[in-house]
PDB file of C-alpha atoms in Angstrom:
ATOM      1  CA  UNK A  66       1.794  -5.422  11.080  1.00  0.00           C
ATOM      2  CA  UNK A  67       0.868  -1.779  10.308  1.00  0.00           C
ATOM      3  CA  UNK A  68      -2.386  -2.520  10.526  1.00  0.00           C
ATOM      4  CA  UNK A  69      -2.089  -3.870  13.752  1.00  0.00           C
ATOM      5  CA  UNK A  70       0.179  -1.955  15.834  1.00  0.00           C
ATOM      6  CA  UNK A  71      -1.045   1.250  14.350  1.00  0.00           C
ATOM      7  CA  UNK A  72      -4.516   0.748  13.239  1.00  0.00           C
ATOM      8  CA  UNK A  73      -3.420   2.088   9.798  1.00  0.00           C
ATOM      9  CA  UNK A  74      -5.902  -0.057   7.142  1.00  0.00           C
ATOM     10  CA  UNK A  75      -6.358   0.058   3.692  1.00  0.00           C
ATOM     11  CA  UNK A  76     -10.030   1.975   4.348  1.00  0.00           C
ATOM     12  CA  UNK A  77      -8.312   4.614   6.076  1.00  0.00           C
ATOM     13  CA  UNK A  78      -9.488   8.055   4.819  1.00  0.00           C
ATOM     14  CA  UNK A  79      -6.236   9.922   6.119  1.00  0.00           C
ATOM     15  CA  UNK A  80      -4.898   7.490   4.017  1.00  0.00           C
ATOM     16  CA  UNK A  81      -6.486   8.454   0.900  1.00  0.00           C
ATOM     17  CA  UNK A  82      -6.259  12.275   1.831  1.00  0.00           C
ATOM     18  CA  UNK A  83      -2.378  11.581   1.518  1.00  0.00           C
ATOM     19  CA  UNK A  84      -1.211   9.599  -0.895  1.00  0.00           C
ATOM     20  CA  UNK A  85       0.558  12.259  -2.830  1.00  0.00           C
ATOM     21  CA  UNK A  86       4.294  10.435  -2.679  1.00  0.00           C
ATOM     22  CA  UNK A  87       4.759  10.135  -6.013  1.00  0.00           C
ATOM     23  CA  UNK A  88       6.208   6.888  -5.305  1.00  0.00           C
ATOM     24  CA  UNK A  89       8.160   4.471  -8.284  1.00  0.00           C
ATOM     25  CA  UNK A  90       6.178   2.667 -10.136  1.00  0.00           C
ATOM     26  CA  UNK A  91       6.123   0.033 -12.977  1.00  0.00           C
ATOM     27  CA  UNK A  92       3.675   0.862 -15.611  1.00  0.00           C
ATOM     28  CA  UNK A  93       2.334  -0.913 -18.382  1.00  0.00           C
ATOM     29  CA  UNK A  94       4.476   2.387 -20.906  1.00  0.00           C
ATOM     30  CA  UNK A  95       7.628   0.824 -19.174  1.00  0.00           C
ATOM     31  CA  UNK A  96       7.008  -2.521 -21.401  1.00  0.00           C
ATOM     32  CA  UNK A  97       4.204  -5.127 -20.928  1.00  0.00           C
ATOM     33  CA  UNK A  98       5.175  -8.596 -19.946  1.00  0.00           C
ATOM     34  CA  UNK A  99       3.822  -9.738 -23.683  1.00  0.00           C
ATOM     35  CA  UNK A 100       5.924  -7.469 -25.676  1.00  0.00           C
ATOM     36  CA  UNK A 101       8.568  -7.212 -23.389  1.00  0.00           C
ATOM     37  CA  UNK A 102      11.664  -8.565 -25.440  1.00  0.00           C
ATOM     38  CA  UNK A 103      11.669  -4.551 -27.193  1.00  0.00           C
ATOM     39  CA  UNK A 104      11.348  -2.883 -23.806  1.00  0.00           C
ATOM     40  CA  UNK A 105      13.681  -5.027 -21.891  1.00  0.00           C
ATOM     41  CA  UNK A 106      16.009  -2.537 -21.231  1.00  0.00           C
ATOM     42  CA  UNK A 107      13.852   0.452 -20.659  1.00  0.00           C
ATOM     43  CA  UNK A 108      12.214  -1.537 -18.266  1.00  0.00           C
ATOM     44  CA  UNK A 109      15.289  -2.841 -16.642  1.00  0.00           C
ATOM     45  CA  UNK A 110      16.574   0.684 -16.411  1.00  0.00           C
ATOM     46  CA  UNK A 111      13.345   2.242 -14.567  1.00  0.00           C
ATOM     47  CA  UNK A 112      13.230  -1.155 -11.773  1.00  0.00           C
ATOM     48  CA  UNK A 113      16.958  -0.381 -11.002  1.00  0.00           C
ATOM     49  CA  UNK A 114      16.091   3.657 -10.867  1.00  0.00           C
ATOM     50  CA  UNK A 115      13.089   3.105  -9.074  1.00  0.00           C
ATOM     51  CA  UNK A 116      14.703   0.471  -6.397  1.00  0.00           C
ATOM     52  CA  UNK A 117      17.766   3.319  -6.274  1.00  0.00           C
ATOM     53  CA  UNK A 118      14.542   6.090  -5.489  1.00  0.00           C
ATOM     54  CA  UNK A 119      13.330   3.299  -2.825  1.00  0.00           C
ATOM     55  CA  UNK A 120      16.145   3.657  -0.746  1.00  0.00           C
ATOM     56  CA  UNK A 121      15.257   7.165   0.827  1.00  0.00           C
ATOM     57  CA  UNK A 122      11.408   5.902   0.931  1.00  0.00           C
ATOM     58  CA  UNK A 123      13.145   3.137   3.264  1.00  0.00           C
ATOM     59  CA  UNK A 124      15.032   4.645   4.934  1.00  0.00           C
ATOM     60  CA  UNK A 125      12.195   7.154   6.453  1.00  0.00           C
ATOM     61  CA  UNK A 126      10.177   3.776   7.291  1.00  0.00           C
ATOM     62  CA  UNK A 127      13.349   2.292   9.288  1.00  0.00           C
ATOM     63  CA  UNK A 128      13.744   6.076  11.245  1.00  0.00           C
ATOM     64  CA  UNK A 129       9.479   5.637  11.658  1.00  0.00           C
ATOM     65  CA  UNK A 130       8.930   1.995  11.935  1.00  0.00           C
ATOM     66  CA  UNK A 131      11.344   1.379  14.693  1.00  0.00           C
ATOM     67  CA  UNK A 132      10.111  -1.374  16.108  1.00  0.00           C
ATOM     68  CA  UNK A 133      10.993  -3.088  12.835  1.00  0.00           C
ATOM     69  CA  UNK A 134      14.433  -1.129  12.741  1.00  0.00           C
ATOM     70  CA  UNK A 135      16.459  -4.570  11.704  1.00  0.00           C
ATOM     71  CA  UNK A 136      14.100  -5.880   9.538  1.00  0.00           C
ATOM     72  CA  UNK A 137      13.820  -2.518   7.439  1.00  0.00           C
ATOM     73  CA  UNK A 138      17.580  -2.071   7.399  1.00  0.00           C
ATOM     74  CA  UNK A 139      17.819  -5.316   5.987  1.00  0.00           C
ATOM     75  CA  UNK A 140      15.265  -4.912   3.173  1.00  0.00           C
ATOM     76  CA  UNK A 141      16.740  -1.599   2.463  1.00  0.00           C
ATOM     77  CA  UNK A 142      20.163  -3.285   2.053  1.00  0.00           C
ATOM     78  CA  UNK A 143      19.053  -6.073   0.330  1.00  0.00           C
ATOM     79  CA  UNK A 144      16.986  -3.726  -2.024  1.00  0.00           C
ATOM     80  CA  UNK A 145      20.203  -1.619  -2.838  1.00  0.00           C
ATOM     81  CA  UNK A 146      21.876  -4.637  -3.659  1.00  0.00           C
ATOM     82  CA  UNK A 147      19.147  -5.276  -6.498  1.00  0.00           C
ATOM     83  CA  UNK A 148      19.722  -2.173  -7.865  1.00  0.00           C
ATOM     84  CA  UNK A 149      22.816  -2.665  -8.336  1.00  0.00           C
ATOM     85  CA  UNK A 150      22.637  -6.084  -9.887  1.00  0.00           C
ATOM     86  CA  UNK A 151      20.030  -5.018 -12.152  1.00  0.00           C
ATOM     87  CA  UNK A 152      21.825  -1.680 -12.916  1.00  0.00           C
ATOM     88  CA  UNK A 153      24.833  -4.020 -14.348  1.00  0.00           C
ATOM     89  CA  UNK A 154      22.193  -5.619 -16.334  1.00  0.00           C
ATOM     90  CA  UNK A 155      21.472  -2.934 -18.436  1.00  0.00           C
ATOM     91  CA  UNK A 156      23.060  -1.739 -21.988  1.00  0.00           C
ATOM     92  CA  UNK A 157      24.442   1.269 -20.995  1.00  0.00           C
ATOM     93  CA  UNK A 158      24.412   1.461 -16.454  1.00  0.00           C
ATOM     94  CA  UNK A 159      25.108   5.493 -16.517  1.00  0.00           C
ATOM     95  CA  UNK A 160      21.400   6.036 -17.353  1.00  0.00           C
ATOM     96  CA  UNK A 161      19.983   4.202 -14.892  1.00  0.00           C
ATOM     97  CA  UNK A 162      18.799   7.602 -12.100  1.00  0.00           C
ATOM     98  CA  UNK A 163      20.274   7.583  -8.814  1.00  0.00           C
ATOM     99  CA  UNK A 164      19.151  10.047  -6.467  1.00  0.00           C
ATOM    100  CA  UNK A 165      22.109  12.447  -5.221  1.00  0.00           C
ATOM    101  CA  UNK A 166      22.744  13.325  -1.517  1.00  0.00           C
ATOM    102  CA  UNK A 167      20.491  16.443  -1.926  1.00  0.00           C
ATOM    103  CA  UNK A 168      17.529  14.724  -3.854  1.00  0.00           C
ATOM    104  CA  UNK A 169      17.760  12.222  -1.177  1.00  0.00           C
ATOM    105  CA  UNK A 170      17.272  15.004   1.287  1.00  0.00           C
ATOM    106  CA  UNK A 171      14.502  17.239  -0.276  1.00  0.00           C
ATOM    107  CA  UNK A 172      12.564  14.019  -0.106  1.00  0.00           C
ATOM    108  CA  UNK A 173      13.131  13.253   3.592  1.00  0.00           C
ATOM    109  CA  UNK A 174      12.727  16.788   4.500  1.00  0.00           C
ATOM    110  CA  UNK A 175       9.273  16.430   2.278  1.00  0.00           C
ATOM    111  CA  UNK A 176       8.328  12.776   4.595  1.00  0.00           C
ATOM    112  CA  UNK A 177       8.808  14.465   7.746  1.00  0.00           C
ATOM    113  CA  UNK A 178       5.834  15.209   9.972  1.00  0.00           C
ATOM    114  CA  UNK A 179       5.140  16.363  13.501  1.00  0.00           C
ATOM    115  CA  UNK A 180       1.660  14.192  13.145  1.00  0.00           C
ATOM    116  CA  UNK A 181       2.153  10.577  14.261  1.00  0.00           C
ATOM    117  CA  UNK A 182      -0.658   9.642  12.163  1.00  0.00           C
ATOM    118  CA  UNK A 183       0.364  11.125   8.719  1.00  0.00           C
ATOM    119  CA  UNK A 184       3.939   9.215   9.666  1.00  0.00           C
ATOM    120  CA  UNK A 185       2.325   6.092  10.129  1.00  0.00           C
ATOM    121  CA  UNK A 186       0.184   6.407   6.965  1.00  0.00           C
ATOM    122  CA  UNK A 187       3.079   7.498   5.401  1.00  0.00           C
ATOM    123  CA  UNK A 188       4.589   4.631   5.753  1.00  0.00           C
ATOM    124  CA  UNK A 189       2.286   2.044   5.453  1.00  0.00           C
ATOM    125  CA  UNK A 190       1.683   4.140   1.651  1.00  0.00           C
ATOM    126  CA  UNK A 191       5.586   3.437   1.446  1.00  0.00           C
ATOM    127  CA  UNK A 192       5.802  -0.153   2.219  1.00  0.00           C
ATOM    128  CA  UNK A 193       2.347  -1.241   0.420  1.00  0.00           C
ATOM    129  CA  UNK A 194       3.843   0.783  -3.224  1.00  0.00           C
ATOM    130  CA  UNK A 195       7.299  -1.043  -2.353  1.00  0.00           C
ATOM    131  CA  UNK A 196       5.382  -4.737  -2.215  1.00  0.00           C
ATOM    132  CA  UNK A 197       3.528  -3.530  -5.627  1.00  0.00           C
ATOM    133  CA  UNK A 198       6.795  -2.376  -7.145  1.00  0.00           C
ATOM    134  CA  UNK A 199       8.957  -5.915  -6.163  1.00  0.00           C
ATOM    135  CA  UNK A 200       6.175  -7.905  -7.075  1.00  0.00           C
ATOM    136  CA  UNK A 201       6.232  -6.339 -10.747  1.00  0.00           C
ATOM    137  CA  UNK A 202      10.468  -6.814 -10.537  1.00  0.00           C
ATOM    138  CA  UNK A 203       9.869 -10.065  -9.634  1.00  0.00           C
ATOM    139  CA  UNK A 204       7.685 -11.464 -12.505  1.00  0.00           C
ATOM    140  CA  UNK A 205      10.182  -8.892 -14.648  1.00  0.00           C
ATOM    141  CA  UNK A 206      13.124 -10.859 -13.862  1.00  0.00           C
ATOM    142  CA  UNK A 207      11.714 -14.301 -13.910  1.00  0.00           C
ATOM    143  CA  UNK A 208      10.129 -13.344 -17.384  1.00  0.00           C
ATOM    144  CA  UNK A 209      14.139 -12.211 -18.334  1.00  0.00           C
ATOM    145  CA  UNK A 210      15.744 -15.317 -16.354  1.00  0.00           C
ATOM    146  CA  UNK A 211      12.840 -17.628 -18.633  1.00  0.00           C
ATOM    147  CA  UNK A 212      13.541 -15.733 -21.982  1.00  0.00           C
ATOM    148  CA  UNK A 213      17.369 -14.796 -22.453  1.00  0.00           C
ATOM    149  CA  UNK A 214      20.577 -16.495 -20.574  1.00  0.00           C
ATOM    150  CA  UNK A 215      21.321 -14.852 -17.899  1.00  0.00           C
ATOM    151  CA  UNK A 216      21.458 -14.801 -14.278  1.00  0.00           C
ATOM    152  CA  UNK A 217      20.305 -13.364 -11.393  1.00  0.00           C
TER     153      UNK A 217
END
């Protein structure tokens, strides 16, 4: 929809010019789906920080993105609720990172823009990083759900 409504595409140069978010990731250092049984909980512990670290990043695309306003808010609450689920997942939940008020409002400060453009590339960079990141929770949990009892 970005693409359309905004002519924001992956071949963008602005786009390349600003991807500088530093956005969460899921790296193969964070425990690789064949030896994951010893990195289980490191992993679990950087999704749940990392979907915690999302919420700001989502909540810059619902103020930007309005036109998707409902939709957004509803990602961004069902993405909070994820965290937390996973967060009770791990050994010890107090080491899982959650942004305080004041990180949370460095970062926004840091999103802003008075270019339309670099907002709309900005969040298209957002939302493509977020699919990347749930796509790597997803085969996480399944891989979990498939190799230890429990549920999710």
């Amino acid at each position: 929809q970005m693409c359309e409504k905004f002519t924001v595409c992956e071949n963008s140069m602005e786009m390349l010019l600003q991807n500088n978010l530093n956005l969460p990731r899921v790296t193969e250092e964070d425990g690789d789906f064949l030896t994951f049984l010893s990195f289980q909980d490191k992993c679990l512990r950087k999704i749940s920080s990392g979907l915690y670290t999302f919420q700001t990043y989502l909540k810059y695309v619902q103020e930007t993105f309005t036109s998707e306003n409902q939709n957004v808010e509803s990602l961004s609450y069902s993405t909070e609720h994820l965290a937390h689920t996973i967060r009770q997942m791990v050994i010890n939940p107090e080491e899982v990172i959650i942004p305080d008020a004041a990180t949370q409002e460095i970062l926004r400060a840091k999103l802003k823009s008075s270019k339309t453009w670099i907002e709309k590339i900005t969040t298209h960079l957002i939302l493509r990083d977020f699919t990347s990141f749930m796509e790597k929770t997803v085969r996480a949990v399944r891989y979990l759900k498939n190799t230890r009892s429990f549920s999710a």
